[in-house]
Short mmCIF file of C-alpha atoms and ligand atoms in Angstrom, two decimals:
data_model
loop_
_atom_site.label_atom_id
_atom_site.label_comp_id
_atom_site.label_asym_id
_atom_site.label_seq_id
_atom_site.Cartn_x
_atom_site.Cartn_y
_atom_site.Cartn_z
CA UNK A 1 20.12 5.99 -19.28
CA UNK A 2 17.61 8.81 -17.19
CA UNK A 3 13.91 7.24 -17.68
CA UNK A 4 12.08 9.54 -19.89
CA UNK A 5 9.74 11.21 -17.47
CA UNK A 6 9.33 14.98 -17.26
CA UNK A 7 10.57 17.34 -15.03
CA UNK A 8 7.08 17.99 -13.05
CA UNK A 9 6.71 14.21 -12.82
CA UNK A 10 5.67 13.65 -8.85
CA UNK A 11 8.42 11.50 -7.17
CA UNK A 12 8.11 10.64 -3.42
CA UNK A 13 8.42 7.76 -0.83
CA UNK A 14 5.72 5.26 1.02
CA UNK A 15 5.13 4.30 3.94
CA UNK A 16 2.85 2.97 6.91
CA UNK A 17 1.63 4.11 10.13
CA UNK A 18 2.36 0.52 12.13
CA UNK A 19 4.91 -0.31 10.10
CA UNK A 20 6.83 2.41 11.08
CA UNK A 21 5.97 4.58 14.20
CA UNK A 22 5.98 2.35 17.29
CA UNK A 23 5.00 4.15 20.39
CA UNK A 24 1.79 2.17 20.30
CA UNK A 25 0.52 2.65 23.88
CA UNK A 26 1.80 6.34 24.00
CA UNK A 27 -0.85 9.60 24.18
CA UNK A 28 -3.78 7.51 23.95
CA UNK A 29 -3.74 5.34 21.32
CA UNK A 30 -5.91 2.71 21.06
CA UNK A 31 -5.01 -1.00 20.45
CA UNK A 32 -4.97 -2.08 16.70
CA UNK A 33 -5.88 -6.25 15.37
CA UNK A 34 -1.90 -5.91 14.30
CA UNK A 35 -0.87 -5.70 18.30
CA UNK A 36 -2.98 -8.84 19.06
CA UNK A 37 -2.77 -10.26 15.86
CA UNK A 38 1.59 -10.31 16.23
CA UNK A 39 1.19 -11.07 19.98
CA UNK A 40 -0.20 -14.56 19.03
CA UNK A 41 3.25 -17.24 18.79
CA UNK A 42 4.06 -18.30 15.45
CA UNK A 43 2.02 -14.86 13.57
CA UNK A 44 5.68 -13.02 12.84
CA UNK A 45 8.52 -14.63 11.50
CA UNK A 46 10.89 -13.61 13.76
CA UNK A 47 8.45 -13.56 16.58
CA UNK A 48 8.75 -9.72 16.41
CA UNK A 49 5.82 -7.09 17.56
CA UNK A 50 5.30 -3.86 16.41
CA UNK A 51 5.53 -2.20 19.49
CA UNK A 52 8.68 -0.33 18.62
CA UNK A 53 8.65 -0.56 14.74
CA UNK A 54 11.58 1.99 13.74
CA UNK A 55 10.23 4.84 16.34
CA UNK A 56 9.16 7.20 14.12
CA UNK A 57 6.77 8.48 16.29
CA UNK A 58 9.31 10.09 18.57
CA UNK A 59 11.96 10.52 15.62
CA UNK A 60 10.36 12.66 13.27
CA UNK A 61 12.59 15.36 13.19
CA UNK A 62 14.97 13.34 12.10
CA UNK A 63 13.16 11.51 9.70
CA UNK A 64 11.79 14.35 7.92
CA UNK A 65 15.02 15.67 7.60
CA UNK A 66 15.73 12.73 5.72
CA UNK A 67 12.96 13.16 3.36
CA UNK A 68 14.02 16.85 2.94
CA UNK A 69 18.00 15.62 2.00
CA UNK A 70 16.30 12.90 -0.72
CA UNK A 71 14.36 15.71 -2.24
CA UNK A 72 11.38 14.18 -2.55
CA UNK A 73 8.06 15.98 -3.89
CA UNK A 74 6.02 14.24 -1.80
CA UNK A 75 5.55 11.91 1.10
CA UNK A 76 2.66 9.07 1.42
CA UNK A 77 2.34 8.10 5.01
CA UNK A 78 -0.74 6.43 6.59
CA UNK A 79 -2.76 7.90 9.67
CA UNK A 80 -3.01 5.36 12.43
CA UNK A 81 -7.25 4.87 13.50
CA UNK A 82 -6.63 3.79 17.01
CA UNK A 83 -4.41 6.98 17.41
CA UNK A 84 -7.59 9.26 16.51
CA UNK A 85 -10.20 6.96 17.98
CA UNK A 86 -8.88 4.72 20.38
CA UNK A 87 -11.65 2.32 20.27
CA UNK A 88 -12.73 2.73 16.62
CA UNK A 89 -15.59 5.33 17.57
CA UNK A 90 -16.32 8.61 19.43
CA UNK A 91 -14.30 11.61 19.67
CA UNK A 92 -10.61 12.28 18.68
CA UNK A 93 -8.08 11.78 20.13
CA UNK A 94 -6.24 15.43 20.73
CA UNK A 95 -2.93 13.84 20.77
CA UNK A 96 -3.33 11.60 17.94
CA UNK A 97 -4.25 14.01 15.99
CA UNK A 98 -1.75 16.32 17.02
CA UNK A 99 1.39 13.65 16.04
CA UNK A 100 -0.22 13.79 12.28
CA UNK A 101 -0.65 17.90 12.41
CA UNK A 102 3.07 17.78 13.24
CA UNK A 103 3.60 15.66 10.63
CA UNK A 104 1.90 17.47 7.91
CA UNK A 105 3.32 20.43 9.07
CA UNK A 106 7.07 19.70 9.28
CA UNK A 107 6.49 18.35 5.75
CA UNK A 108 5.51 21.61 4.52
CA UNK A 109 8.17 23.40 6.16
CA UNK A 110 10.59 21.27 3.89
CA UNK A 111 8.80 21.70 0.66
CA UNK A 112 6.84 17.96 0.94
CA UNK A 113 3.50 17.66 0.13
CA UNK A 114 2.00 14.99 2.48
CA UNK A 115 -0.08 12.48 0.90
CA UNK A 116 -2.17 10.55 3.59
CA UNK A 117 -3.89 7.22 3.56
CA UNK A 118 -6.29 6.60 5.82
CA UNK A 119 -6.44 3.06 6.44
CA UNK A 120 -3.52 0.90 5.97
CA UNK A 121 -4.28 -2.57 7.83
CA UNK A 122 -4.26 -0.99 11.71
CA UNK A 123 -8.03 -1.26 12.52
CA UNK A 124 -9.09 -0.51 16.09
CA UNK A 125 -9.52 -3.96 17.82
CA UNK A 126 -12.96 -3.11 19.34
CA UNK A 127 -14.09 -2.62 15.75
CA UNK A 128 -13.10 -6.36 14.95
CA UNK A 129 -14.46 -7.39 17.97
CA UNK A 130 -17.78 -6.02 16.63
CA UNK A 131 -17.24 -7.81 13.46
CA UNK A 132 -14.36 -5.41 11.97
CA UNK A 133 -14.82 -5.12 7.81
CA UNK A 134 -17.54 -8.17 7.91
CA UNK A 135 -19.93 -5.76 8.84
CA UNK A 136 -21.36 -3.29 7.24
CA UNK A 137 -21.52 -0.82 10.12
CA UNK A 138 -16.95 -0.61 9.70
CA UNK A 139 -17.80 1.55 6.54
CA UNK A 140 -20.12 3.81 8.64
CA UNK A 141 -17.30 4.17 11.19
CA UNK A 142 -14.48 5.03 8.86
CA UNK A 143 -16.44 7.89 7.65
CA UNK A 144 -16.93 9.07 11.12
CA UNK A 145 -12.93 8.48 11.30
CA UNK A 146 -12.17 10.11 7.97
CA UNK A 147 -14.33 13.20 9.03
CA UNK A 148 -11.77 13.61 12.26
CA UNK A 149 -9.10 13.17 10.54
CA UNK A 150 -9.77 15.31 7.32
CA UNK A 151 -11.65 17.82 9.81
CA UNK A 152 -8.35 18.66 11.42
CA UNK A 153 -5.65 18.46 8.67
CA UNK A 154 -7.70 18.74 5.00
CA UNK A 155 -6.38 22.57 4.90
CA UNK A 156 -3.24 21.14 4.15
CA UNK A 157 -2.82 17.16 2.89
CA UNK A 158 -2.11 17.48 -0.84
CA UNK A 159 -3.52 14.32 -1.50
CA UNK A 160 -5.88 11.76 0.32
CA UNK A 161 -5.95 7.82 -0.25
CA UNK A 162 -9.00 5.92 1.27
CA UNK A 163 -7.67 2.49 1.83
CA UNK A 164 -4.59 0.96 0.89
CA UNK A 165 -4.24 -2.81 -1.20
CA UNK A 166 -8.09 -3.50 0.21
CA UNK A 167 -7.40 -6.93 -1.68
CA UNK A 168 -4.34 -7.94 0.75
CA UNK A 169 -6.25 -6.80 3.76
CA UNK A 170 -9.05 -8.93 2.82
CA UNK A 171 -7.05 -11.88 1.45
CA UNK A 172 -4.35 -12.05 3.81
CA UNK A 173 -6.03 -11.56 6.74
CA UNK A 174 -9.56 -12.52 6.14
CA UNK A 175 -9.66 -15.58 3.84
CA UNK A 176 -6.06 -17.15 4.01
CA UNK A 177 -4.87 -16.47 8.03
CA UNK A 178 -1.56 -15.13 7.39
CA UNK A 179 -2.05 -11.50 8.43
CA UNK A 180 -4.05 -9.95 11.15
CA UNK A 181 -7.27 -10.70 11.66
CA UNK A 182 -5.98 -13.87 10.89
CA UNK A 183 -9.65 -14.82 9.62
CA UNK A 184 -9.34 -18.08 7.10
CA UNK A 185 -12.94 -17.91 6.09
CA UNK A 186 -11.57 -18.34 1.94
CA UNK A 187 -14.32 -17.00 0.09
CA UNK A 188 -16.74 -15.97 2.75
CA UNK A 189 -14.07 -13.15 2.90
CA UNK A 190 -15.58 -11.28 0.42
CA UNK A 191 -18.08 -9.67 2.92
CA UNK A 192 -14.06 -7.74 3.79
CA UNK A 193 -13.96 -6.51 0.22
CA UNK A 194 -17.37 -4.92 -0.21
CA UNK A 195 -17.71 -3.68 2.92
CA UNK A 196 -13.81 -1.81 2.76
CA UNK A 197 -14.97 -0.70 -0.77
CA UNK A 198 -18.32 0.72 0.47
CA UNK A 199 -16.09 2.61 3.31
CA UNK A 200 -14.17 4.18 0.67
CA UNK A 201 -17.02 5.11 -0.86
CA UNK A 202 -18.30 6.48 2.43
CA UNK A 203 -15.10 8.30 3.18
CA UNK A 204 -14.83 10.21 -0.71
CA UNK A 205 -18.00 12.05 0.26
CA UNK A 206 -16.71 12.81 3.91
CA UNK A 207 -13.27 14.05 2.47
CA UNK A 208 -15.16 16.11 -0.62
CA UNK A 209 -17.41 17.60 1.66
CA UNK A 210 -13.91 18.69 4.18
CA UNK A 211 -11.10 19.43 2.17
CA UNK A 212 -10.49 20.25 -1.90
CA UNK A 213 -7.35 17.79 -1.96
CA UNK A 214 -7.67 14.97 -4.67
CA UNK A 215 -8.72 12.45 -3.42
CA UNK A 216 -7.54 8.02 -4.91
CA UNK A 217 -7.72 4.69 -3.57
CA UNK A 218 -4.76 2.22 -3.71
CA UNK A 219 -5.02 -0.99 -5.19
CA UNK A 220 -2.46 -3.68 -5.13
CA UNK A 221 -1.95 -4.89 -8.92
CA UNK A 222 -0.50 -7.38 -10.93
CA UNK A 223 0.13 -9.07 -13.95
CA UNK A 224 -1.46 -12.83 -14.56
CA UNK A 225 -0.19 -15.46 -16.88
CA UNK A 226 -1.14 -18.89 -17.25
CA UNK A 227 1.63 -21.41 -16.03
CA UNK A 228 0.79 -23.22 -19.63
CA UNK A 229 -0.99 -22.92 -22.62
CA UNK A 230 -3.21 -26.45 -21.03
CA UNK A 231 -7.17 -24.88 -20.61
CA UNK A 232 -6.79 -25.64 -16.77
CA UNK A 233 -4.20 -22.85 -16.17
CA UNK A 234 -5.81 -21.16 -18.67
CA UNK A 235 -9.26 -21.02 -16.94
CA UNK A 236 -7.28 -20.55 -13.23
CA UNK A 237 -4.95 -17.72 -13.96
CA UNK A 238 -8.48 -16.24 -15.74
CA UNK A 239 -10.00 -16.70 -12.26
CA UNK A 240 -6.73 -15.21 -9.90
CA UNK A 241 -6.63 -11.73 -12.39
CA UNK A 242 -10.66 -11.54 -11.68
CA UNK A 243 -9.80 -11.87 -7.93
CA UNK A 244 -6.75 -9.61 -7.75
CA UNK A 245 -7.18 -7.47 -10.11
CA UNK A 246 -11.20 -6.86 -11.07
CA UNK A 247 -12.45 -7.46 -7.59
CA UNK A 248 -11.25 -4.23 -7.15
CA UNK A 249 -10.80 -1.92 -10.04
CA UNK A 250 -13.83 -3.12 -11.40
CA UNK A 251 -16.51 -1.61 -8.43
CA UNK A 252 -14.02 1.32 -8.49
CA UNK A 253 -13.28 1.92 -11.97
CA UNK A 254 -16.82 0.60 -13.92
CA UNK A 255 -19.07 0.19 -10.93
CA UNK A 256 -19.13 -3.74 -11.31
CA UNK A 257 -17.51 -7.19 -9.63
CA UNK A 258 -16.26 -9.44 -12.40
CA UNK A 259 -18.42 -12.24 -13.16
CA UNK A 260 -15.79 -14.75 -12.62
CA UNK A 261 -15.99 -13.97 -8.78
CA UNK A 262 -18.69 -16.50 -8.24
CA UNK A 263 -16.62 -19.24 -8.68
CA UNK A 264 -15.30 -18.20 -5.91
CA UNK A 265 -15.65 -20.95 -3.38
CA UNK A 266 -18.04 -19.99 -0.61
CA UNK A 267 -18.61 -16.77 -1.70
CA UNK A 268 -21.89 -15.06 -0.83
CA UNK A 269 -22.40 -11.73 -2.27
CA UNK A 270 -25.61 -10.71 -0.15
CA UNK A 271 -23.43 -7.94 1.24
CA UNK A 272 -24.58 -5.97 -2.27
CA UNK A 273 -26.67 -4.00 -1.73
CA UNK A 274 -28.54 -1.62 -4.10
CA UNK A 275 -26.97 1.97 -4.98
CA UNK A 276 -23.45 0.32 -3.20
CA UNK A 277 -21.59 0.27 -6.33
CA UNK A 278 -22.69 3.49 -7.75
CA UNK A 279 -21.14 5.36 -4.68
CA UNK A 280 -18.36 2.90 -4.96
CA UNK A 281 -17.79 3.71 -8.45
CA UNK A 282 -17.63 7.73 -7.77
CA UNK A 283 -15.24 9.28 -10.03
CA UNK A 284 -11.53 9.98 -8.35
CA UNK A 285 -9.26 12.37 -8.83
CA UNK A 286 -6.41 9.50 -9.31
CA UNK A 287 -5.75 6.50 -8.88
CA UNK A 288 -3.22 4.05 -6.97
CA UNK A 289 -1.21 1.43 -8.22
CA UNK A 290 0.98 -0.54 -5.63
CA UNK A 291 3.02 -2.94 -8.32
CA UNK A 292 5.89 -5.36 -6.86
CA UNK A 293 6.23 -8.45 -9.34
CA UNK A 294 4.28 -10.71 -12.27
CA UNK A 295 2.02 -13.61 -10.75
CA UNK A 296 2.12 -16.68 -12.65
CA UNK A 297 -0.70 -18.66 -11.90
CA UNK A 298 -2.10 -22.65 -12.84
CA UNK A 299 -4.92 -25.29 -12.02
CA UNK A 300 -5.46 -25.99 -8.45
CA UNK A 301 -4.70 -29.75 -8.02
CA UNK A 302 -7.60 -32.19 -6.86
CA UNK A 303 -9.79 -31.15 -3.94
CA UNK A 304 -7.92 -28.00 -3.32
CA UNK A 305 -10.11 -25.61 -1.48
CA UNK A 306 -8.89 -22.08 -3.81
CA UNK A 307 -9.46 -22.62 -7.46
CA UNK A 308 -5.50 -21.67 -8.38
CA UNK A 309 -2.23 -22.81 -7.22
CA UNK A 310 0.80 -20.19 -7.72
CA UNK A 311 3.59 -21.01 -9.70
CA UNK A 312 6.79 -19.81 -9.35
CA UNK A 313 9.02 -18.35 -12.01
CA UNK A 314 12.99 -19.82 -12.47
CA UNK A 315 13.58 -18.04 -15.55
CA UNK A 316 13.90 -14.29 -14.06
CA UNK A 317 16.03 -12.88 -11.33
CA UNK A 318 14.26 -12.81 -7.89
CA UNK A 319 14.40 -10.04 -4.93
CA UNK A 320 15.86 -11.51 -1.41
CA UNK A 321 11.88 -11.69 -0.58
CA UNK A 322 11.55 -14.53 -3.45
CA UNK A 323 9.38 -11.72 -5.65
CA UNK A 324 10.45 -12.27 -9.48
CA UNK A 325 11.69 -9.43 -10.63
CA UNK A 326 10.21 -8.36 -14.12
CA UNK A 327 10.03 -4.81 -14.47
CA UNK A 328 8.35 -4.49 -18.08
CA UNK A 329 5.21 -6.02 -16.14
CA UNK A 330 4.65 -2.78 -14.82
CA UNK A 331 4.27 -1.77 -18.56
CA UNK A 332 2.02 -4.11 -19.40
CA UNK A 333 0.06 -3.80 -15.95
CA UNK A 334 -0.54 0.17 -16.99
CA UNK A 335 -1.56 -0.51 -20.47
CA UNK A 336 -3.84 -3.06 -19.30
CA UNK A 337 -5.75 -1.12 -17.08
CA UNK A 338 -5.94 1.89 -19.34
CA UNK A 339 -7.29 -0.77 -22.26
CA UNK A 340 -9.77 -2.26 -19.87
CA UNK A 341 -11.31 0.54 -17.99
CA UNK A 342 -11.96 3.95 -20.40
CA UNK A 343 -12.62 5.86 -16.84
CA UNK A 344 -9.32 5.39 -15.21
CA UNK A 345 -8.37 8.68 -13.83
CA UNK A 346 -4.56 9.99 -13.62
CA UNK A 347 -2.62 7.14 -12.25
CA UNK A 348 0.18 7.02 -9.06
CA UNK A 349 2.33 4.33 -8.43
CA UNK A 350 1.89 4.70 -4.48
CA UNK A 351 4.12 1.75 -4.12
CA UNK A 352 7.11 -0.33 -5.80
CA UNK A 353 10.31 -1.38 -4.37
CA UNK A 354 12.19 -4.20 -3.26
CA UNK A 355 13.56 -6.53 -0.17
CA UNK A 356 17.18 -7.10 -0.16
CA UNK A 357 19.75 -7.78 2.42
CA UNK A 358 22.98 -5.95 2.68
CA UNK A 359 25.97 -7.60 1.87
CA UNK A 360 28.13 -9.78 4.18
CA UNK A 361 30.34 -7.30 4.73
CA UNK A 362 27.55 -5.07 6.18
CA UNK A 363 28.15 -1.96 3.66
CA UNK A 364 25.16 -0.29 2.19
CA UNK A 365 26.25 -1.21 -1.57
CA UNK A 366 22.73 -1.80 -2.71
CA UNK A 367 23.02 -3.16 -6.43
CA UNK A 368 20.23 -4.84 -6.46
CA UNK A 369 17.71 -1.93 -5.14
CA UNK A 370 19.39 0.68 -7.58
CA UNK A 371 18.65 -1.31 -10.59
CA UNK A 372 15.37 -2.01 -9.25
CA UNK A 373 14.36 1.58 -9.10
CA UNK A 374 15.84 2.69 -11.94
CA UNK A 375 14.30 -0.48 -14.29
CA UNK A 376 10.53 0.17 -12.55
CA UNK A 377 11.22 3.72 -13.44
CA UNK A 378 11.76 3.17 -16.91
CA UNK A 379 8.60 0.76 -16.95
CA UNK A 380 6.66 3.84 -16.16
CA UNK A 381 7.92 6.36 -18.65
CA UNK A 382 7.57 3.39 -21.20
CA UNK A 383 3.85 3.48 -20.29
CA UNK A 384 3.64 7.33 -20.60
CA UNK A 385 4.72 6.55 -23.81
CA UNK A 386 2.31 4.17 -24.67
CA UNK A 387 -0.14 6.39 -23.32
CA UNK A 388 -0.79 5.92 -19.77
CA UNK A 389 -1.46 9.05 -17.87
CA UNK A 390 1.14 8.28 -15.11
CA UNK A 391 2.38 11.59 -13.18
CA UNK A 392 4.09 9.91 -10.27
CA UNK A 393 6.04 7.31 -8.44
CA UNK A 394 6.27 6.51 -5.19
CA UNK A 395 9.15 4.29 -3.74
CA UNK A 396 8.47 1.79 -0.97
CA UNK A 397 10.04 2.48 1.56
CA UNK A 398 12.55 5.40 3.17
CA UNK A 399 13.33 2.92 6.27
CA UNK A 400 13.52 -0.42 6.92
CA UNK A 401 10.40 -1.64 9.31
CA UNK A 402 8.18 -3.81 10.72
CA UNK A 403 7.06 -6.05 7.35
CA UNK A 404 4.02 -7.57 8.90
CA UNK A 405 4.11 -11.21 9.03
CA UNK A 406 7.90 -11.13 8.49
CA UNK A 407 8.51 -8.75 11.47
CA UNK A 408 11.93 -7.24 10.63
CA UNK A 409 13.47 -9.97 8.33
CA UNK A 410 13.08 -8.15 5.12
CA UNK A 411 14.54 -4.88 4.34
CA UNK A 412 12.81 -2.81 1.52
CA UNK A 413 14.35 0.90 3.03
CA UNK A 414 16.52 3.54 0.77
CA UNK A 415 17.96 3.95 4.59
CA UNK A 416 18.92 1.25 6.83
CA UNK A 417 17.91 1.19 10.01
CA UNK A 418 20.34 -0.91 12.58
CA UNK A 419 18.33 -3.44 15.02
CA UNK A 420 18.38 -2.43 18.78
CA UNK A 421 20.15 0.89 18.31
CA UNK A 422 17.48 1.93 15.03
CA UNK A 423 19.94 4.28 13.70
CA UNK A 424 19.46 5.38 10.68
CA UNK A 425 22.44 4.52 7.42
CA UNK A 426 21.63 5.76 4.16
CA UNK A 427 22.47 2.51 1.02
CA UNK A 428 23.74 3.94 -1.92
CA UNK A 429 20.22 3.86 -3.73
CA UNK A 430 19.02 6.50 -1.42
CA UNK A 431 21.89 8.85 -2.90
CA UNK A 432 21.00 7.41 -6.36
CA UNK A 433 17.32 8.16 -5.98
CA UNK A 434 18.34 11.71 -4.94
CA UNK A 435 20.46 12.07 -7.82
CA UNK A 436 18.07 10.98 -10.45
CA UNK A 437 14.87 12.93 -9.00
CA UNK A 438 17.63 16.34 -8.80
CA UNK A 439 18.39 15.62 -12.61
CA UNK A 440 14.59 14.75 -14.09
CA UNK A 441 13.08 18.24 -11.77
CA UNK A 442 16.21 20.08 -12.97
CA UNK A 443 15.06 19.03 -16.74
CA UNK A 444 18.49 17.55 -17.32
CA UNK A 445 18.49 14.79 -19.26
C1 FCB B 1 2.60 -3.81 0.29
C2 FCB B 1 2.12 -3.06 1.53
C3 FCB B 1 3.22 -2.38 2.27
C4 FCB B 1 4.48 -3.21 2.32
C5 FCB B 1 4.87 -3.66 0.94
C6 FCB B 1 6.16 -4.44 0.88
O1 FCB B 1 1.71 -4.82 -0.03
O2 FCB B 1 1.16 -2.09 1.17
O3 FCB B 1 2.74 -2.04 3.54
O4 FCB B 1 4.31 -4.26 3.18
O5 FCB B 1 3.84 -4.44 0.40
#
């Protein structure tokens, strides 16, 4: 069965600047924390960089054409900030700029409306050296970037996203280590969250003033349940949806942090200061929902140092990643957010897919991803019908790439691209995908 969506429904494909274009010392780019960050032994899983990524950055063409052949409304892509100011600050960049003008403009050629994000993980490296999201001055900058950037292609991006999954940057890598910065500071991390909200807040007035695009934010979201009905998991999983979830779609979506933040060990929320949340809290034109699996969450055991403890699932079916795989979360997630904030604007899925190998045999029979898609896809128009303004869906990713911390072990592309060689195979979902968005625009059902 089609997923009841209608035929002006938005369908397109995700991805990231660093995860994907390589070339990362070509036409003047700068140096990102993801460069040093991955240099560092032990960072990547398989000791990988992203040096080379997948070489988008001199494959385009070919690339594009690829979007073209899925038939894809749109395309979200990210806009690298060392490519347009090498050190964080100054003047652009003429090449840099010049990739992304190509970009936007071969999309158009093909029918795609490009959807840019400006900040997707790849901050300039003298900006961390001068205290990177910590400070307060990183918010200042990105408007300065945003201005550049929306300066030289806001005639034409259909749609603009500020940051992307603010919560992973900040959690990953600048309370828990595992991504780059590679900051464990735990709750003094917070600091990262209200000072990459305040930039978004910075950059909505930059792109308002530029361009007449709409203009979102994308937040990673999830579903919480206690692992138990015992008050300790109760009071924990309580505490994780606060800190994934209302950490940032309350200052966005109701102009407040949830209360439960302050138990939050460490935390110091001096970096508040007065009229920040009501220009964080400016009304958007949509917003972003990156959704990948449930979180199941209980009671931190004795002398932990995070007030939680993740629990795994054994009773649903899990991606090659380890993510459960429980698509009528995404349901639930969209109700949920509609039910708890009255302001939520139009809503995106910017992001949903999953990591599986291809089989032994090396085919591109990809089962698994197919019923992936098409389940998550069903999840949405079952929200539609419970109400949820959804109006479009974003698949991540076209092409395998660099997956952060894992380097290249997982593989979330529609396309596969071969190590050493990076030619591009399409798996069988990509010619699903195609099929299904060719029926729902055609109004077939
Ligand atoms: C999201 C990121 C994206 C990709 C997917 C798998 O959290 O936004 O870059 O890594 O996960």
């Amino acid at each position: 069965m089609r997923p009841a969506l209608p035929a002006d429904f938005l369908f397109g494909v995700a991805t990231s600047a660093l995860q994907v274009e390589g070339a990362v010392d070509e036409d003047g780019r700068g140096t990102s924390i993801w460069e040093v960050f991955s240099a560092a032994p032990g960072r990547i899983a398989d000791g990988s960089t992203p040096a080379t990524a997948v070489n988008h950055y001199h494959r385009l063409d070919e690339d594009l054409d690829l979007l073209a052949d899925l038939g894809v409304g749109a395309y979200r892509f990210s806009i690298a900030w060392p490519r347009i100011q090498p050190t964080g600050r100054g003047p652009a960049n003429p090449a840099g700029l010049d990739f992304y003008d190509r970009l936007v403009d071969g999309l158009l050629a093909r029918g795609i409306q490009p959807w840019a994000t400006l900040f997707h993980w790849d901050l300039p490296v003298e900006l961390m050296m001068a205290g990177g999201w910590l400070s307060r001055d990183t918010a200042e900058a990105f408007a300065e970037y945003t201005a550049l950037v929306a300066g030289r292609l806001g005639d034409r991006v259909g749609a603009w996203m500020t940051l992307n999954e603010p919560l992973v940057h900040m959690a990953y890598g600048h309370a828990m280590g595992i991504d780059a910065p590679g900051l464990t500071l735990l709750g003094g991390a917070f600091a990262a969250t209200h000072h990459q909200l305040l930039g978004h807040a910075r950059a909505v007035d930059v792109l308002r003033s530029i361009s007449s695009a709409p203009v979102g934010i994308v937040n990673h979201h999830t579903t919480v349940d206690p692992a138990s009905d015992e008050d300790g998991d109760i009071a924990a999983a309580a505490f994780y949806d606060a800190y994934h979830n209302g950490q940032f779609a309350g200052p966005v979506l109701a102009g407040a942090y949830p209360e439960l933040l302050e138990a939050l060990p460490g935390a110091d929320f001096g970096a508040v200061a007065d009229g920040d949340l009501a220009a964080i809290s400016a009304p958007l034109d949509f917003y972003g929902v990156n959704f990948y699996h449930p979180t199941t969450i209980g009671a931190a055991p004795d002398n932990a140092s995070i007030p939680f403890t993740m629990v795994d699932r054994t009773d649903v079916p899990h991606t090659d990643f380890g993510w459960p795989v429980v698509p009528a979360a995404l349901t639930r997630l969209l109700s949920d957010l509609r039910a708890a904030y009255p302001e939520l604007p139009p809503v995106y899925i910017t992001e949903n897919g999953a990591a599986y190998d291809d089989p032994a045999d090396g085919s591109v029979h990809d089962a698994g991803r197919i019923s992936y898609l098409d389940e998550h896809l069903d999840a949405v128009a079952q929200a539609r019908i419970a109400g949820v303004d959804v109006r479009g869906y974003f698949h991540w990713t076209l092409l395998d790439n660099w997956e952060w911390a894992e380097g290249f072990s997982q593989h979330f592309g529609l396309v596969r691209v071969e190590p050493g060689s990076l030619a591009r195979t399409t798996r069988d979902s990509f010619g699903h995908y195609r099929s299904l968005i060719a029926a729902i625009r055609g109004g077939s059902r």
